[in-house]
């Protein structure tokens, strides 16, 4: 029997989850949960990194001192793209910005004036989004703060916490590949791209694969620390319970929806550029060909806005309201909503701009969001099938969003594909099992997924296509394309 601790930090919350691997079965237990919220100062948005670090240490303390777990390993995964600039003493040169910080949009425009879009994509194969590390770094350069010149190392958020735990400054490839200055074909940094932008490349860390043992914690109890798939989506995809040669794609469903295929190499060509598709590194030297979609973020922000108005809902209550609401009242483009705040007002404005009546009730807002996500998934599915030249029969939905049964049914009905939902804790599960792979207990992805199937039986959702969904899809395409 082996015990591991997953420190899983998402854009909305973080958890410390213990996993016990025995006789080919994994059991998990949440030991500590904490919120993760952005800090706004004027127009700037930051992460509260010191507080998150304290929560990580608290999670480790609960596992080792209070629960007396004999841990074989610790692994950290987080959301993608955001990074920290650290000095040789390990201290932050400046506070890490939040990926929704508004200064990134201007930086993206200026980068593409220096290096054309086609050339950036040729270097990196990454979807163009203003949140990407490339544009964040260039925004730092434009700010004149001097942080880039003062930095010793650039560390994405899981790499930063690994550095503070072990003293080892390394960049794990799955999180590095979210940066838009990583080459997925050569699995190296795209240093030429950064040099053309005048961004120093000596701050980049050596790259390592998921499952690498970084060393032991510098502080007691000196537990081994593994570099897992540091990008939470990479950990989640490792825990997709796919089997054999089935033609499948995945949706890692949470604040973001990341929908894609697992391939043996990147797809970087004019077609993938036109579709604005991402090629990110995965566990076992795989490539995750995927699309970033603004997922349940819209529902989260609506819920927050309604709470401030005095109407407080659980996500289960919102799903119930949506199920009872008028269908197909409005079709929206989920990716049009990157900015936080006043989400119902933003959606209403989007509807009026596209010639639609805004939803009339909270239930209609929730249903419009869920239906529109399903419609967006169908369009992405069609692009993935074209790019990979394969027909997808099964959609695996993992992560917290897999608990939304209404959305799962919408996805099945809209796409006409069978949906396999779960595990909901795929990210933490993938984190734990990649540690076990690094420790030599598991041989690779095939064995990891076999453990997942035995330990967490998923739910199957059969499709019920209808004329109404076909009409909604045609309407959606006319509105957003």
Tab-separated table of C-alpha atoms in Angstrom:
chain	number	residue	atom	x	y	z
A	1	UNK	CA	0.000	0.000	0.000
A	2	UNK	CA	1.308	3.452	-0.994
A	3	UNK	CA	-0.002	6.875	-0.062
A	4	UNK	CA	0.416	10.053	-2.099
A	5	UNK	CA	-0.724	13.655	-1.696
A	6	UNK	CA	-2.095	15.676	-4.609
A	7	UNK	CA	-2.057	19.446	-4.232
A	8	UNK	CA	-4.559	20.496	-6.891
A	9	UNK	CA	-5.089	24.222	-7.416
A	10	UNK	CA	-7.806	25.375	-9.787
A	11	UNK	CA	-8.895	28.851	-10.785
A	12	UNK	CA	-11.739	28.802	-8.224
A	13	UNK	CA	-10.450	26.597	-5.385
A	14	UNK	CA	-7.595	24.397	-4.243
A	15	UNK	CA	-7.511	21.055	-2.464
A	16	UNK	CA	-5.126	18.687	-0.771
A	17	UNK	CA	-6.267	15.160	-1.668
A	18	UNK	CA	-4.712	11.991	-0.297
A	19	UNK	CA	-4.619	8.876	-2.430
A	20	UNK	CA	-4.030	5.293	-1.319
A	21	UNK	CA	-2.952	2.790	-3.972
A	22	UNK	CA	-3.366	-0.851	-2.963
A	23	UNK	CA	-3.937	-4.030	-4.982
A	24	UNK	CA	-4.453	-2.076	-8.188
A	25	UNK	CA	-7.160	0.156	-6.725
A	26	UNK	CA	-6.992	3.832	-5.809
A	27	UNK	CA	-9.041	5.484	-3.076
A	28	UNK	CA	-8.952	9.217	-2.467
A	29	UNK	CA	-9.898	11.520	0.378
A	30	UNK	CA	-10.068	15.299	0.468
A	31	UNK	CA	-8.096	16.582	3.450
A	32	UNK	CA	-8.140	20.324	2.913
A	33	UNK	CA	-10.034	22.747	0.673
A	34	UNK	CA	-9.510	26.480	0.243
A	35	UNK	CA	-10.775	29.234	-2.055
A	36	UNK	CA	-8.652	30.739	-4.792
A	37	UNK	CA	-9.711	34.250	-5.702
A	38	UNK	CA	-8.123	37.023	-7.724
A	39	UNK	CA	-6.946	40.230	-6.069
A	40	UNK	CA	-7.948	43.451	-7.808
A	41	UNK	CA	-5.938	46.646	-7.324
A	42	UNK	CA	-7.206	49.382	-9.591
A	43	UNK	CA	-7.283	47.880	-13.077
A	44	UNK	CA	-4.683	45.204	-12.238
A	45	UNK	CA	-5.496	41.599	-11.292
A	46	UNK	CA	-3.134	39.415	-9.229
A	47	UNK	CA	-2.980	35.986	-7.608
A	48	UNK	CA	-2.512	35.829	-3.826
A	49	UNK	CA	0.522	33.552	-4.053
A	50	UNK	CA	1.653	33.871	-0.388
A	51	UNK	CA	-1.783	32.744	0.799
A	52	UNK	CA	-1.819	29.819	-1.632
A	53	UNK	CA	1.641	28.789	-0.415
A	54	UNK	CA	0.389	28.826	3.164
A	55	UNK	CA	-2.580	26.666	2.160
A	56	UNK	CA	-0.246	24.170	0.466
A	57	UNK	CA	1.868	23.910	3.592
A	58	UNK	CA	-1.290	23.533	5.651
A	59	UNK	CA	-2.431	20.668	3.435
A	60	UNK	CA	0.897	18.914	3.873
A	61	UNK	CA	0.742	19.478	7.637
A	62	UNK	CA	-2.740	17.955	7.851
A	63	UNK	CA	-1.607	14.901	5.891
A	64	UNK	CA	1.626	14.262	7.741
A	65	UNK	CA	1.227	15.687	11.244
A	66	UNK	CA	-2.497	15.357	11.908
A	67	UNK	CA	-3.411	12.303	9.831
A	68	UNK	CA	0.016	10.663	10.262
A	69	UNK	CA	0.102	9.532	6.632
A	70	UNK	CA	3.336	7.934	5.492
A	71	UNK	CA	3.510	9.687	2.148
A	72	UNK	CA	5.457	8.193	-0.743
A	73	UNK	CA	5.151	11.414	-2.686
A	74	UNK	CA	3.703	14.885	-3.140
A	75	UNK	CA	2.669	16.451	-6.455
A	76	UNK	CA	1.415	19.922	-7.413
A	77	UNK	CA	-0.797	20.837	-10.354
A	78	UNK	CA	-2.437	24.176	-11.138
A	79	UNK	CA	-4.206	26.103	-13.869
A	80	UNK	CA	-2.122	26.988	-16.936
A	81	UNK	CA	-0.319	30.001	-18.444
A	82	UNK	CA	0.366	32.099	-15.340
A	83	UNK	CA	3.944	32.396	-14.143
A	84	UNK	CA	6.200	33.947	-11.547
A	85	UNK	CA	9.555	35.686	-11.860
A	86	UNK	CA	11.871	34.679	-9.033
A	87	UNK	CA	15.288	35.798	-7.849
A	88	UNK	CA	18.143	33.475	-6.843
A	89	UNK	CA	16.977	33.719	-3.243
A	90	UNK	CA	13.645	32.231	-4.275
A	91	UNK	CA	11.755	35.448	-3.595
A	92	UNK	CA	9.306	36.840	-6.117
A	93	UNK	CA	10.603	39.739	-8.177
A	94	UNK	CA	7.028	40.963	-8.546
A	95	UNK	CA	3.578	39.577	-7.795
A	96	UNK	CA	2.223	37.198	-10.445
A	97	UNK	CA	-0.591	38.683	-12.481
A	98	UNK	CA	-3.884	36.910	-13.099
A	99	UNK	CA	-4.378	35.679	-16.659
A	100	UNK	CA	-7.488	37.862	-16.965
A	101	UNK	CA	-5.438	41.020	-16.339
A	102	UNK	CA	-6.568	43.575	-18.960
A	103	UNK	CA	-3.055	44.631	-20.007
A	104	UNK	CA	-2.554	41.348	-21.883
A	105	UNK	CA	-4.810	42.307	-24.816
A	106	UNK	CA	-2.608	45.234	-25.847
A	107	UNK	CA	0.521	43.108	-25.457
A	108	UNK	CA	-0.917	40.433	-27.743
A	109	UNK	CA	-1.556	42.986	-30.474
A	110	UNK	CA	1.971	44.337	-30.239
A	111	UNK	CA	3.611	40.899	-30.252
A	112	UNK	CA	1.795	39.980	-33.460
A	113	UNK	CA	2.977	43.215	-35.069
A	114	UNK	CA	6.571	42.066	-34.473
A	115	UNK	CA	6.206	38.350	-35.163
A	116	UNK	CA	3.300	37.483	-37.495
A	117	UNK	CA	0.620	35.102	-36.279
A	118	UNK	CA	1.655	32.374	-38.747
A	119	UNK	CA	5.242	32.419	-37.463
A	120	UNK	CA	4.251	32.355	-33.797
A	121	UNK	CA	2.037	29.355	-34.509
A	122	UNK	CA	4.826	27.679	-36.471
A	123	UNK	CA	7.111	27.948	-33.455
A	124	UNK	CA	4.562	26.777	-30.876
A	125	UNK	CA	1.329	25.320	-32.313
A	126	UNK	CA	-0.616	27.079	-29.581
A	127	UNK	CA	-4.080	28.636	-29.702
A	128	UNK	CA	-4.011	32.441	-29.691
A	129	UNK	CA	-5.446	33.791	-26.470
A	130	UNK	CA	-4.488	37.024	-24.763
A	131	UNK	CA	-4.036	35.092	-21.506
A	132	UNK	CA	-1.001	33.129	-22.766
A	133	UNK	CA	2.319	33.513	-20.947
A	134	UNK	CA	3.949	34.943	-24.066
A	135	UNK	CA	1.696	37.990	-23.979
A	136	UNK	CA	1.920	38.281	-20.203
A	137	UNK	CA	5.709	38.410	-20.429
A	138	UNK	CA	5.599	40.997	-23.166
A	139	UNK	CA	3.175	43.054	-21.075
A	140	UNK	CA	5.758	42.930	-18.278
A	141	UNK	CA	8.418	44.119	-20.721
A	142	UNK	CA	6.189	46.987	-21.924
A	143	UNK	CA	5.465	48.037	-18.335
A	144	UNK	CA	9.095	49.073	-17.810
A	145	UNK	CA	9.092	47.528	-14.338
A	146	UNK	CA	12.532	45.949	-14.767
A	147	UNK	CA	11.204	42.633	-13.458
A	148	UNK	CA	12.478	40.652	-16.465
A	149	UNK	CA	15.990	42.040	-16.016
A	150	UNK	CA	15.933	41.335	-12.270
A	151	UNK	CA	14.598	37.771	-12.592
A	152	UNK	CA	16.776	34.693	-12.194
A	153	UNK	CA	14.135	32.159	-13.256
A	154	UNK	CA	10.702	32.094	-14.861
A	155	UNK	CA	8.532	29.519	-13.127
A	156	UNK	CA	4.973	28.595	-13.950
A	157	UNK	CA	2.829	28.346	-10.833
A	158	UNK	CA	3.247	24.585	-10.100
A	159	UNK	CA	6.973	24.880	-10.848
A	160	UNK	CA	7.189	27.777	-8.383
A	161	UNK	CA	5.658	25.732	-5.584
A	162	UNK	CA	7.878	22.759	-6.470
A	163	UNK	CA	10.879	25.095	-6.261
A	164	UNK	CA	9.838	26.347	-2.856
A	165	UNK	CA	9.271	22.765	-1.670
A	166	UNK	CA	12.553	21.287	-2.935
A	167	UNK	CA	14.920	24.076	-4.011
A	168	UNK	CA	14.918	22.627	-7.559
A	169	UNK	CA	14.023	25.105	-10.300
A	170	UNK	CA	12.699	23.055	-13.223
A	171	UNK	CA	9.956	23.465	-15.830
A	172	UNK	CA	7.634	20.510	-16.334
A	173	UNK	CA	6.650	20.143	-19.985
A	174	UNK	CA	2.836	20.041	-19.724
A	175	UNK	CA	2.697	23.412	-17.966
A	176	UNK	CA	5.527	24.828	-20.089
A	177	UNK	CA	3.569	23.958	-23.220
A	178	UNK	CA	0.761	26.354	-22.220
A	179	UNK	CA	3.162	29.297	-22.495
A	180	UNK	CA	3.190	29.851	-26.283
A	181	UNK	CA	6.985	29.795	-26.275
A	182	UNK	CA	7.397	26.011	-26.126
A	183	UNK	CA	7.922	23.926	-29.279
A	184	UNK	CA	5.857	20.706	-29.022
A	185	UNK	CA	7.587	19.156	-32.045
A	186	UNK	CA	11.066	19.315	-30.492
A	187	UNK	CA	9.912	19.440	-26.827
A	188	UNK	CA	12.196	22.425	-26.266
A	189	UNK	CA	11.759	26.118	-25.510
A	190	UNK	CA	11.093	28.308	-28.557
A	191	UNK	CA	13.991	30.594	-27.661
A	192	UNK	CA	14.215	32.172	-31.114
A	193	UNK	CA	10.684	33.526	-30.713
A	194	UNK	CA	11.504	35.119	-27.356
A	195	UNK	CA	14.752	36.574	-28.704
A	196	UNK	CA	12.877	38.255	-31.545
A	197	UNK	CA	10.702	39.930	-28.915
A	198	UNK	CA	13.625	41.011	-26.767
A	199	UNK	CA	12.605	38.753	-23.893
A	200	UNK	CA	15.578	37.189	-22.041
A	201	UNK	CA	15.868	33.419	-22.497
A	202	UNK	CA	18.405	32.793	-19.736
A	203	UNK	CA	15.549	32.906	-17.213
A	204	UNK	CA	14.077	29.687	-18.636
A	205	UNK	CA	14.506	26.522	-16.556
A	206	UNK	CA	15.605	23.064	-17.769
A	207	UNK	CA	12.628	21.055	-18.987
A	208	UNK	CA	11.548	17.773	-17.363
A	209	UNK	CA	8.865	15.155	-18.044
A	210	UNK	CA	5.895	14.374	-15.767
A	211	UNK	CA	6.790	11.676	-13.277
A	212	UNK	CA	10.272	13.106	-12.628
A	213	UNK	CA	11.435	12.953	-9.019
A	214	UNK	CA	12.529	16.479	-8.101
A	215	UNK	CA	13.915	15.511	-4.716
A	216	UNK	CA	12.772	15.614	-1.136
A	217	UNK	CA	11.180	18.522	0.677
A	218	UNK	CA	13.847	20.738	2.170
A	219	UNK	CA	11.787	20.974	5.368
A	220	UNK	CA	10.512	18.096	7.504
A	221	UNK	CA	9.075	15.551	6.869
A	222	UNK	CA	11.360	15.537	3.773
A	223	UNK	CA	8.768	13.757	1.632
A	224	UNK	CA	9.690	13.029	-2.021
A	225	UNK	CA	8.230	15.587	-4.455
A	226	UNK	CA	7.373	14.555	-8.012
A	227	UNK	CA	6.799	16.801	-10.984
A	228	UNK	CA	3.403	15.529	-12.104
A	229	UNK	CA	1.560	16.888	-15.133
A	230	UNK	CA	1.728	20.379	-13.669
A	231	UNK	CA	-1.015	21.682	-15.940
A	232	UNK	CA	-4.219	20.516	-14.304
A	233	UNK	CA	-5.659	19.545	-17.682
A	234	UNK	CA	-2.633	17.330	-18.324
A	235	UNK	CA	-3.279	15.535	-15.049
A	236	UNK	CA	-6.992	15.244	-15.830
A	237	UNK	CA	-6.404	13.788	-19.294
A	238	UNK	CA	-4.042	11.195	-17.809
A	239	UNK	CA	-7.028	9.996	-15.747
A	240	UNK	CA	-9.462	9.695	-18.675
A	241	UNK	CA	-10.739	6.094	-18.387
A	242	UNK	CA	-10.400	5.377	-22.122
A	243	UNK	CA	-9.714	1.818	-23.133
A	244	UNK	CA	-8.170	0.108	-26.136
A	245	UNK	CA	-8.446	1.691	-29.547
A	246	UNK	CA	-11.811	3.377	-29.096
A	247	UNK	CA	-12.088	6.618	-31.074
A	248	UNK	CA	-12.479	9.083	-28.238
A	249	UNK	CA	-11.985	12.685	-27.317
A	250	UNK	CA	-12.037	14.326	-23.911
A	251	UNK	CA	-13.519	17.373	-22.265
A	252	UNK	CA	-11.859	18.442	-19.040
A	253	UNK	CA	-14.815	20.360	-17.668
A	254	UNK	CA	-14.532	23.072	-15.045
A	255	UNK	CA	-14.020	26.830	-15.062
A	256	UNK	CA	-12.540	26.164	-18.491
A	257	UNK	CA	-13.571	23.403	-20.863
A	258	UNK	CA	-10.589	21.888	-22.622
A	259	UNK	CA	-11.697	19.616	-25.424
A	260	UNK	CA	-9.314	17.553	-27.475
A	261	UNK	CA	-7.580	14.419	-28.662
A	262	UNK	CA	-4.525	12.556	-27.431
A	263	UNK	CA	-2.031	12.104	-30.280
A	264	UNK	CA	1.517	10.925	-30.842
A	265	UNK	CA	2.683	14.242	-32.292
A	266	UNK	CA	1.577	17.839	-32.881
A	267	UNK	CA	-0.611	19.021	-35.743
A	268	UNK	CA	0.846	22.362	-36.849
A	269	UNK	CA	-0.416	23.476	-40.238
A	270	UNK	CA	-2.672	26.031	-41.897
A	271	UNK	CA	-5.792	24.075	-40.920
A	272	UNK	CA	-4.970	23.934	-37.204
A	273	UNK	CA	-3.972	27.617	-37.326
A	274	UNK	CA	-7.283	28.529	-38.935
A	275	UNK	CA	-9.152	26.518	-36.277
A	276	UNK	CA	-7.041	28.214	-33.546
A	277	UNK	CA	-6.175	24.853	-31.983
A	278	UNK	CA	-3.617	24.123	-29.269
A	279	UNK	CA	-0.874	21.460	-29.201
A	280	UNK	CA	0.133	20.856	-25.580
A	281	UNK	CA	2.407	18.222	-24.088
A	282	UNK	CA	0.859	15.307	-22.208
A	283	UNK	CA	1.921	12.409	-20.003
A	284	UNK	CA	3.937	9.706	-21.731
A	285	UNK	CA	5.296	12.031	-24.457
A	286	UNK	CA	1.823	12.452	-25.933
A	287	UNK	CA	0.371	15.603	-27.456
A	288	UNK	CA	-2.966	17.014	-26.374
A	289	UNK	CA	-4.533	18.539	-29.490
A	290	UNK	CA	-7.218	20.665	-27.897
A	291	UNK	CA	-9.318	23.787	-27.829
A	292	UNK	CA	-9.625	26.059	-24.809
A	293	UNK	CA	-13.272	26.979	-24.302
A	294	UNK	CA	-14.632	29.356	-21.671
A	295	UNK	CA	-16.505	26.666	-19.739
A	296	UNK	CA	-18.534	26.864	-16.549
A	297	UNK	CA	-16.873	30.223	-15.858
A	298	UNK	CA	-19.979	31.919	-17.252
A	299	UNK	CA	-22.253	30.068	-14.835
A	300	UNK	CA	-19.857	30.693	-11.945
A	301	UNK	CA	-19.852	34.418	-12.665
A	302	UNK	CA	-23.644	34.559	-13.007
A	303	UNK	CA	-23.987	32.733	-9.710
A	304	UNK	CA	-21.635	35.240	-8.074
A	305	UNK	CA	-23.558	38.202	-9.514
A	306	UNK	CA	-26.905	36.828	-8.359
A	307	UNK	CA	-25.474	36.130	-4.916
A	308	UNK	CA	-24.475	39.796	-4.637
A	309	UNK	CA	-28.077	40.679	-5.508
A	310	UNK	CA	-29.396	38.419	-2.746
A	311	UNK	CA	-30.257	35.265	-4.716
A	312	UNK	CA	-27.977	32.444	-3.604
A	313	UNK	CA	-27.952	29.145	-5.505
A	314	UNK	CA	-25.993	25.931	-5.382
A	315	UNK	CA	-24.831	24.589	-8.740
A	316	UNK	CA	-27.342	21.760	-8.323
A	317	UNK	CA	-30.157	24.287	-7.904
A	318	UNK	CA	-29.016	26.163	-11.015
A	319	UNK	CA	-29.058	22.905	-12.981
A	320	UNK	CA	-32.613	22.220	-11.762
A	321	UNK	CA	-33.736	25.708	-12.775
A	322	UNK	CA	-32.108	25.222	-16.172
A	323	UNK	CA	-33.848	21.873	-16.695
A	324	UNK	CA	-37.223	23.522	-16.124
A	325	UNK	CA	-36.507	26.645	-18.184
A	326	UNK	CA	-37.593	27.409	-21.744
A	327	UNK	CA	-35.224	25.647	-24.172
A	328	UNK	CA	-33.139	27.435	-26.807
A	329	UNK	CA	-34.081	30.928	-25.650
A	330	UNK	CA	-30.681	32.294	-26.720
A	331	UNK	CA	-27.443	31.055	-28.244
A	332	UNK	CA	-24.206	32.681	-27.082
A	333	UNK	CA	-20.530	32.297	-27.852
A	334	UNK	CA	-18.927	31.205	-24.545
A	335	UNK	CA	-15.521	32.442	-25.699
A	336	UNK	CA	-16.795	36.024	-25.968
A	337	UNK	CA	-16.740	36.371	-22.175
A	338	UNK	CA	-13.194	36.603	-20.800
A	339	UNK	CA	-13.681	39.605	-18.514
A	340	UNK	CA	-14.956	39.077	-14.957
A	341	UNK	CA	-17.891	40.918	-13.436
A	342	UNK	CA	-21.583	41.518	-14.208
A	343	UNK	CA	-21.877	38.367	-16.314
A	344	UNK	CA	-25.688	38.458	-16.673
A	345	UNK	CA	-25.397	42.001	-18.022
A	346	UNK	CA	-22.625	40.908	-20.399
A	347	UNK	CA	-24.743	38.019	-21.689
A	348	UNK	CA	-27.795	40.251	-22.150
A	349	UNK	CA	-25.698	42.736	-24.117
A	350	UNK	CA	-24.293	39.930	-26.268
A	351	UNK	CA	-27.828	38.726	-27.024
A	352	UNK	CA	-29.031	42.182	-28.064
A	353	UNK	CA	-25.954	42.672	-30.225
A	354	UNK	CA	-26.719	39.419	-32.066
A	355	UNK	CA	-30.417	40.204	-32.518
A	356	UNK	CA	-31.754	37.947	-29.750
A	357	UNK	CA	-33.943	38.558	-26.745
A	358	UNK	CA	-31.917	38.130	-23.528
A	359	UNK	CA	-32.923	35.312	-21.165
A	360	UNK	CA	-35.804	36.355	-18.930
A	361	UNK	CA	-35.082	34.338	-15.767
A	362	UNK	CA	-32.107	32.963	-13.882
A	363	UNK	CA	-33.077	29.509	-15.104
A	364	UNK	CA	-33.091	30.692	-18.716
A	365	UNK	CA	-29.635	32.226	-18.267
A	366	UNK	CA	-28.326	28.953	-16.836
A	367	UNK	CA	-29.926	26.898	-19.605
A	368	UNK	CA	-28.643	29.203	-22.349
A	369	UNK	CA	-25.098	28.827	-20.969
A	370	UNK	CA	-25.295	25.024	-20.810
A	371	UNK	CA	-26.922	24.684	-24.227
A	372	UNK	CA	-24.373	27.039	-25.758
A	373	UNK	CA	-21.512	25.027	-24.285
A	374	UNK	CA	-22.928	21.877	-25.875
A	375	UNK	CA	-23.244	23.677	-29.217
A	376	UNK	CA	-19.672	24.956	-28.941
A	377	UNK	CA	-18.421	21.445	-28.170
A	378	UNK	CA	-20.086	20.133	-31.327
A	379	UNK	CA	-18.304	22.702	-33.480
A	380	UNK	CA	-14.948	21.914	-31.875
A	381	UNK	CA	-15.624	18.181	-32.308
A	382	UNK	CA	-16.096	18.687	-36.031
A	383	UNK	CA	-12.796	20.582	-36.271
A	384	UNK	CA	-10.929	17.902	-34.314
A	385	UNK	CA	-12.294	15.148	-36.552
A	386	UNK	CA	-11.157	17.040	-39.642
A	387	UNK	CA	-7.682	17.802	-38.290
A	388	UNK	CA	-7.031	14.228	-37.101
A	389	UNK	CA	-8.906	12.570	-39.977
A	390	UNK	CA	-10.836	10.326	-37.634
A	391	UNK	CA	-14.426	9.863	-36.516
A	392	UNK	CA	-15.044	10.329	-32.806
A	393	UNK	CA	-17.528	7.894	-31.286
A	394	UNK	CA	-17.152	8.626	-27.569
A	395	UNK	CA	-16.748	11.834	-25.578
A	396	UNK	CA	-15.141	11.422	-22.148
A	397	UNK	CA	-16.092	14.248	-19.786
A	398	UNK	CA	-13.936	14.458	-16.668
A	399	UNK	CA	-13.462	17.009	-13.906
A	400	UNK	CA	-15.942	18.868	-11.738
A	401	UNK	CA	-18.216	19.633	-14.684
A	402	UNK	CA	-18.814	15.912	-15.221
A	403	UNK	CA	-21.178	16.072	-12.220
A	404	UNK	CA	-23.531	18.338	-14.196
A	405	UNK	CA	-25.862	15.666	-15.525
A	406	UNK	CA	-27.927	18.142	-17.529
A	407	UNK	CA	-24.878	19.411	-19.398
A	408	UNK	CA	-23.730	15.844	-20.049
A	409	UNK	CA	-27.101	15.017	-21.615
A	410	UNK	CA	-27.035	18.216	-23.664
A	411	UNK	CA	-23.587	17.250	-24.993
A	412	UNK	CA	-24.755	13.753	-25.946
A	413	UNK	CA	-27.944	15.036	-27.590
A	414	UNK	CA	-26.250	17.890	-29.450
A	415	UNK	CA	-23.310	15.864	-30.792
A	416	UNK	CA	-25.057	12.519	-31.264
A	417	UNK	CA	-22.160	10.853	-29.438
A	418	UNK	CA	-22.129	8.635	-26.374
A	419	UNK	CA	-20.817	10.516	-23.338
A	420	UNK	CA	-18.849	8.804	-20.594
A	421	UNK	CA	-18.814	11.017	-17.505
A	422	UNK	CA	-16.249	10.836	-14.732
A	423	UNK	CA	-14.201	10.719	-12.716
A	424	UNK	CA	-15.056	14.142	-11.312
A	425	UNK	CA	-11.737	14.263	-9.433
A	426	UNK	CA	-9.739	13.388	-12.555
A	427	UNK	CA	-7.089	16.047	-11.960
A	428	UNK	CA	-6.181	14.865	-8.461
A	429	UNK	CA	-6.401	11.230	-9.584
A	430	UNK	CA	-4.065	11.864	-12.503
A	431	UNK	CA	-1.706	13.771	-10.222
A	432	UNK	CA	-1.538	10.846	-7.759
A	433	UNK	CA	-1.135	8.132	-10.391
A	434	UNK	CA	1.621	10.012	-12.242
A	435	UNK	CA	3.452	10.154	-8.916
A	436	UNK	CA	2.992	6.389	-8.668
A	437	UNK	CA	4.353	6.058	-12.197
A	438	UNK	CA	7.369	8.148	-11.217
A	439	UNK	CA	7.893	5.929	-8.185
A	440	UNK	CA	7.882	2.836	-10.422
A	441	UNK	CA	4.556	1.428	-9.189
A	442	UNK	CA	2.821	1.937	-12.539
A	443	UNK	CA	4.365	1.461	-15.962
A	444	UNK	CA	2.664	4.259	-17.888
A	445	UNK	CA	-0.595	5.682	-19.232
A	446	UNK	CA	-2.135	2.323	-20.087
A	447	UNK	CA	-1.755	1.056	-16.538
A	448	UNK	CA	-2.810	4.420	-15.053
A	449	UNK	CA	-6.081	4.268	-16.979
A	450	UNK	CA	-6.693	0.668	-15.992
A	451	UNK	CA	-6.458	1.719	-12.337
A	452	UNK	CA	-8.903	4.568	-12.993
A	453	UNK	CA	-11.463	2.263	-14.625
A	454	UNK	CA	-11.280	-0.246	-11.775
A	455	UNK	CA	-11.420	2.407	-9.068
A	456	UNK	CA	-13.929	4.953	-10.380
A	457	UNK	CA	-16.609	3.409	-12.619
A	458	UNK	CA	-17.951	6.187	-14.880
A	459	UNK	CA	-21.536	6.951	-15.942
A	460	UNK	CA	-22.670	6.476	-19.542
A	461	UNK	CA	-25.045	8.934	-21.212
A	462	UNK	CA	-26.695	7.846	-24.441
A	463	UNK	CA	-27.578	10.478	-27.057
A	464	UNK	CA	-31.121	11.416	-28.052
A	465	UNK	CA	-30.672	13.618	-31.123
A	466	UNK	CA	-33.585	15.811	-32.177
A	467	UNK	CA	-34.652	18.249	-34.845
A	468	UNK	CA	-34.613	20.991	-32.198
A	469	UNK	CA	-30.892	20.482	-31.547
A	470	UNK	CA	-30.153	20.530	-35.292
A	471	UNK	CA	-32.014	23.800	-35.669
A	472	UNK	CA	-30.255	25.235	-32.636
A	473	UNK	CA	-26.878	24.265	-34.067
A	474	UNK	CA	-27.558	25.925	-37.410
A	475	UNK	CA	-28.738	29.029	-35.589
A	476	UNK	CA	-25.661	28.978	-33.349
A	477	UNK	CA	-23.311	28.775	-36.331
A	478	UNK	CA	-25.030	31.702	-38.051
A	479	UNK	CA	-24.777	33.814	-34.922
A	480	UNK	CA	-21.190	33.197	-33.870
A	481	UNK	CA	-19.270	32.401	-37.055
